[in-house]
Amino acid sequence: MSDGILSNLLSIPAFLFFQGTWLIHSLRRPLILVSALCILSNPRAAIRKLKLFYLTFLYLAFCKDKKWKIPKDTSFFFPKELGGTSTTSSSSGSTAKYKEKTVILIRHGESTWNDTFNAGDRSKLIFFLFFIPNLLHALAVETYFFISGKDDESWFFDSALSAKGVGQGEGLRKFLRKEKMRLGSSSSGNGNAREERAVKLLLALDEEDDPSSQVVSSNLRRAISTAAIGLADRFVATNTSIQQQHGANINNKDGILLLPCMQEISKNPDALTILPPKGVAHPTWCDDVIVGLPPGTFTSLIDTRYHTGNKSIDSNGLIRLNQFCADIFDSSKLPKSNIIFAGHSLFFRSFFQVYLPRGMEHVSKKKKLVNGGTVMVTLREATLGNGRKEYMIDPKSVVMVYGGFGKHTKG
């Protein structure tokens, strides 16, 4: 009897696929007619949408984003007292100059692409059984965006947060609010002190009128939205304080700066930005209303001055990782000593693989940071005698603030 039930369950996807195919076949003529009318009524939106489809196939076929190897260990360029492996002390014998910055990494919440194509925390059976219905739903939404002329929306291209992803961003916000309430009540110790420092930096506590930290995001919508949702309380507090101190006409507003070098290491369409170069970032359907953030303020938070559009098709992850580190220490771009980044799992995992000492075993090199997960590290820069710059994560500086890697979670 159990074999019969299992057989019936396994036949569900095939049945749904047949029904979906039949439905699409039946509606093909009305869809073609409606699409043609929409193209004629709004050709600009239709042409831009078709260009997105063209870009998708172009990057799938020719993108070299993952075609790179992990370079040599950079810890050799840093003395042991800075977490490196060099036997030359920073105070004697070395011609190198050293700098450091505190870096906090926040992984975006689950996206609509993840919801459709990744099992996530669902069982493989449930994911398999509902894959076809979920895919048909995604295709229906994408079709709606096309025929309605919504050229700045897509389910697949630069995918936005799913409902679950929004909840994960709100989870970070709730965690920070809870931590703010109990700051100072934890037992003393190095670990707790550093975690408290991370919370204070994330919320800009006690420095609302002039934060020592700066919030940065990749140019992909799910990362931008996660930063806006998770750090909503920070933006309300800092911008209210700054406005009270400097008046309404201010240029030093606390917001989210976009850096294109942080674009995810992938050739899939969800890793391609839909935002035009230096364009105006608008809320998606998932963050039209953000709890804690005044209505209509999302767009004003996003700074696109450095957004140059999509990564080059000839680029790769290592090139952008090196640019990422260079940008962190570029005082003209990021003058603050503490930088908060909202980004992506493969980019962050590669960051740990490249810049943590090779001899150090750490879960971050093998497992992805969970959605909404937040970790703090110290990144060091060595400027060598010939002017070349090398970067390393201090192996003793890694602090898990919220979430975790893989199944190792906290918060």
PDB file of N, CA and C in Angstrom, residues 81-121:
ATOM      1  N   GLU A  81      52.465  39.138  14.411  1.00  0.00           N
ATOM      2  CA  GLU A  81      51.678  39.936  15.369  1.00  0.00           C
ATOM      3  C   GLU A  81      50.431  40.548  14.723  1.00  0.00           C
ATOM      4  N   LEU A  82      50.366  40.537  13.380  1.00  0.00           N
ATOM      5  CA  LEU A  82      49.175  41.013  12.670  1.00  0.00           C
ATOM      6  C   LEU A  82      48.327  39.857  12.135  1.00  0.00           C
ATOM      7  N   GLY A  83      48.692  38.630  12.549  1.00  0.00           N
ATOM      8  CA  GLY A  83      47.920  37.462  12.117  1.00  0.00           C
ATOM      9  C   GLY A  83      48.504  36.737  10.926  1.00  0.00           C
ATOM     10  N   GLY A  84      49.636  37.231  10.401  1.00  0.00           N
ATOM     11  CA  GLY A  84      50.259  36.605   9.243  1.00  0.00           C
ATOM     12  C   GLY A  84      51.245  35.517   9.611  1.00  0.00           C
ATOM     13  N   THR A  85      52.057  35.123   8.639  1.00  0.00           N
ATOM     14  CA  THR A  85      53.021  34.040   8.854  1.00  0.00           C
ATOM     15  C   THR A  85      54.458  34.494   8.639  1.00  0.00           C
ATOM     16  N   SER A  86      54.679  35.769   8.328  1.00  0.00           N
ATOM     17  CA  SER A  86      56.035  36.274   8.108  1.00  0.00           C
ATOM     18  C   SER A  86      56.772  36.369   9.438  1.00  0.00           C
ATOM     19  N   THR A  87      58.037  36.002   9.419  1.00  0.00           N
ATOM     20  CA  THR A  87      58.852  36.079  10.631  1.00  0.00           C
ATOM     21  C   THR A  87      59.445  37.463  10.840  1.00  0.00           C
ATOM     22  N   THR A  88      59.288  38.348   9.844  1.00  0.00           N
ATOM     23  CA  THR A  88      59.791  39.722   9.955  1.00  0.00           C
ATOM     24  C   THR A  88      58.780  40.575  10.703  1.00  0.00           C
ATOM     25  N   SER A  89      59.209  41.239  11.741  1.00  0.00           N
ATOM     26  CA  SER A  89      58.308  42.059  12.548  1.00  0.00           C
ATOM     27  C   SER A  89      57.926  43.323  11.799  1.00  0.00           C
ATOM     28  N   SER A  90      56.737  43.833  12.083  1.00  0.00           N
ATOM     29  CA  SER A  90      56.274  45.077  11.457  1.00  0.00           C
ATOM     30  C   SER A  90      57.066  46.276  11.946  1.00  0.00           C
ATOM     31  N   SER A  91      57.715  46.128  13.106  1.00  0.00           N
ATOM     32  CA  SER A  91      58.458  47.258  13.684  1.00  0.00           C
ATOM     33  C   SER A  91      59.949  47.203  13.384  1.00  0.00           C
ATOM     34  N   SER A  92      60.405  46.086  12.784  1.00  0.00           N
ATOM     35  CA  SER A  92      61.835  45.992  12.475  1.00  0.00           C
ATOM     36  C   SER A  92      62.063  45.141  11.239  1.00  0.00           C
ATOM     37  N   GLY A  93      62.795  45.648  10.300  1.00  0.00           N
ATOM     38  CA  GLY A  93      63.193  44.863   9.144  1.00  0.00           C
ATOM     39  C   GLY A  93      62.219  44.890   7.983  1.00  0.00           C
ATOM     40  N   SER A  94      60.967  45.232   8.184  1.00  0.00           N
ATOM     41  CA  SER A  94      59.993  45.226   7.099  1.00  0.00           C
ATOM     42  C   SER A  94      59.832  46.624   6.513  1.00  0.00           C
ATOM     43  N   THR A  95      59.816  46.693   5.169  1.00  0.00           N
ATOM     44  CA  THR A  95      59.602  47.977   4.494  1.00  0.00           C
ATOM     45  C   THR A  95      58.140  48.199   4.157  1.00  0.00           C
ATOM     46  N   ALA A  96      57.324  47.211   4.436  1.00  0.00           N
ATOM     47  CA  ALA A  96      55.896  47.308   4.117  1.00  0.00           C
ATOM     48  C   ALA A  96      55.183  48.235   5.099  1.00  0.00           C
ATOM     49  N   LYS A  97      54.113  48.835   4.614  1.00  0.00           N
ATOM     50  CA  LYS A  97      53.256  49.675   5.450  1.00  0.00           C
ATOM     51  C   LYS A  97      51.901  48.994   5.580  1.00  0.00           C
ATOM     52  N   TYR A  98      51.340  49.038   6.771  1.00  0.00           N
ATOM     53  CA  TYR A  98      50.124  48.274   7.044  1.00  0.00           C
ATOM     54  C   TYR A  98      48.960  49.176   7.452  1.00  0.00           C
ATOM     55  N   LYS A  99      47.768  48.790   6.987  1.00  0.00           N
ATOM     56  CA  LYS A  99      46.529  49.443   7.376  1.00  0.00           C
ATOM     57  C   LYS A  99      45.513  48.359   7.729  1.00  0.00           C
ATOM     58  N   GLU A 100      44.473  48.738   8.426  1.00  0.00           N
ATOM     59  CA  GLU A 100      43.411  47.789   8.732  1.00  0.00           C
ATOM     60  C   GLU A 100      42.068  48.499   8.765  1.00  0.00           C
ATOM     61  N   LYS A 101      41.019  47.746   8.451  1.00  0.00           N
ATOM     62  CA  LYS A 101      39.653  48.235   8.565  1.00  0.00           C
ATOM     63  C   LYS A 101      38.761  47.106   9.068  1.00  0.00           C
ATOM     64  N   THR A 102      37.747  47.495   9.800  1.00  0.00           N
ATOM     65  CA  THR A 102      36.748  46.526  10.256  1.00  0.00           C
ATOM     66  C   THR A 102      35.693  46.362   9.165  1.00  0.00           C
ATOM     67  N   VAL A 103      35.409  45.121   8.821  1.00  0.00           N
ATOM     68  CA  VAL A 103      34.462  44.806   7.746  1.00  0.00           C
ATOM     69  C   VAL A 103      33.363  43.908   8.299  1.00  0.00           C
ATOM     70  N   ILE A 104      32.112  44.300   8.104  1.00  0.00           N
ATOM     71  CA  ILE A 104      30.972  43.479   8.500  1.00  0.00           C
ATOM     72  C   ILE A 104      30.237  43.036   7.237  1.00  0.00           C
ATOM     73  N   LEU A 105      30.042  41.731   7.109  1.00  0.00           N
ATOM     74  CA  LEU A 105      29.408  41.161   5.926  1.00  0.00           C
ATOM     75  C   LEU A 105      28.003  40.670   6.272  1.00  0.00           C
ATOM     76  N   ILE A 106      27.025  41.062   5.460  1.00  0.00           N
ATOM     77  CA  ILE A 106      25.639  40.616   5.624  1.00  0.00           C
ATOM     78  C   ILE A 106      25.208  39.929   4.338  1.00  0.00           C
ATOM     79  N   ARG A 107      24.813  38.674   4.425  1.00  0.00           N
ATOM     80  CA  ARG A 107      24.309  38.009   3.219  1.00  0.00           C
ATOM     81  C   ARG A 107      22.830  38.343   3.030  1.00  0.00           C
ATOM     82  N   HIS A 108      22.448  38.538   1.777  1.00  0.00           N
ATOM     83  CA  HIS A 108      21.056  38.872   1.457  1.00  0.00           C
ATOM     84  C   HIS A 108      20.100  37.759   1.860  1.00  0.00           C
ATOM     85  N   GLY A 109      18.821  38.112   1.970  1.00  0.00           N
ATOM     86  CA  GLY A 109      17.785  37.121   2.217  1.00  0.00           C
ATOM     87  C   GLY A 109      17.513  36.291   0.970  1.00  0.00           C
ATOM     88  N   GLU A 110      16.707  35.256   1.134  1.00  0.00           N
ATOM     89  CA  GLU A 110      16.379  34.382   0.005  1.00  0.00           C
ATOM     90  C   GLU A 110      15.708  35.175  -1.107  1.00  0.00           C
ATOM     91  N   SER A 111      16.075  34.866  -2.348  1.00  0.00           N
ATOM     92  CA  SER A 111      15.510  35.560  -3.507  1.00  0.00           C
ATOM     93  C   SER A 111      14.441  34.706  -4.180  1.00  0.00           C
ATOM     94  N   THR A 112      13.734  35.310  -5.119  1.00  0.00           N
ATOM     95  CA  THR A 112      12.730  34.557  -5.877  1.00  0.00           C
ATOM     96  C   THR A 112      13.392  33.451  -6.705  1.00  0.00           C
ATOM     97  N   TRP A 113      14.612  33.701  -7.184  1.00  0.00           N
ATOM     98  CA  TRP A 113      15.361  32.667  -7.917  1.00  0.00           C
ATOM     99  C   TRP A 113      15.637  31.484  -6.994  1.00  0.00           C
ATOM    100  N   ASN A 114      16.130  31.772  -5.770  1.00  0.00           N
ATOM    101  CA  ASN A 114      16.381  30.707  -4.788  1.00  0.00           C
ATOM    102  C   ASN A 114      15.105  29.925  -4.503  1.00  0.00           C
ATOM    103  N   ASP A 115      14.004  30.636  -4.353  1.00  0.00           N
ATOM    104  CA  ASP A 115      12.738  30.010  -4.022  1.00  0.00           C
ATOM    105  C   ASP A 115      12.304  29.028  -5.106  1.00  0.00           C
ATOM    106  N   THR A 116      12.627  29.345  -6.373  1.00  0.00           N
ATOM    107  CA  THR A 116      12.208  28.498  -7.489  1.00  0.00           C
ATOM    108  C   THR A 116      13.161  27.334  -7.725  1.00  0.00           C
ATOM    109  N   PHE A 117      14.467  27.581  -7.649  1.00  0.00           N
ATOM    110  CA  PHE A 117      15.440  26.593  -8.107  1.00  0.00           C
ATOM    111  C   PHE A 117      16.257  25.915  -7.004  1.00  0.00           C
ATOM    112  N   ASN A 118      16.188  26.407  -5.773  1.00  0.00           N
ATOM    113  CA  ASN A 118      16.959  25.798  -4.681  1.00  0.00           C
ATOM    114  C   ASN A 118      16.032  25.249  -3.609  1.00  0.00           C
ATOM    115  N   ALA A 119      16.395  24.105  -3.063  1.00  0.00           N
ATOM    116  CA  ALA A 119      15.561  23.479  -2.037  1.00  0.00           C
ATOM    117  C   ALA A 119      15.558  24.291  -0.745  1.00  0.00           C
ATOM    118  N   GLY A 120      16.697  24.916  -0.428  1.00  0.00           N
ATOM    119  CA  GLY A 120      16.786  25.677   0.815  1.00  0.00           C
ATOM    120  C   GLY A 120      16.583  24.763   2.015  1.00  0.00           C
ATOM    121  N   ASP A 121      15.721  25.170   2.937  1.00  0.00           N
ATOM    122  CA  ASP A 121      15.474  24.336   4.121  1.00  0.00           C
ATOM    123  C   ASP A 121      14.284  23.392   3.929  1.00  0.00           C
TER     124      ASP A 121
END
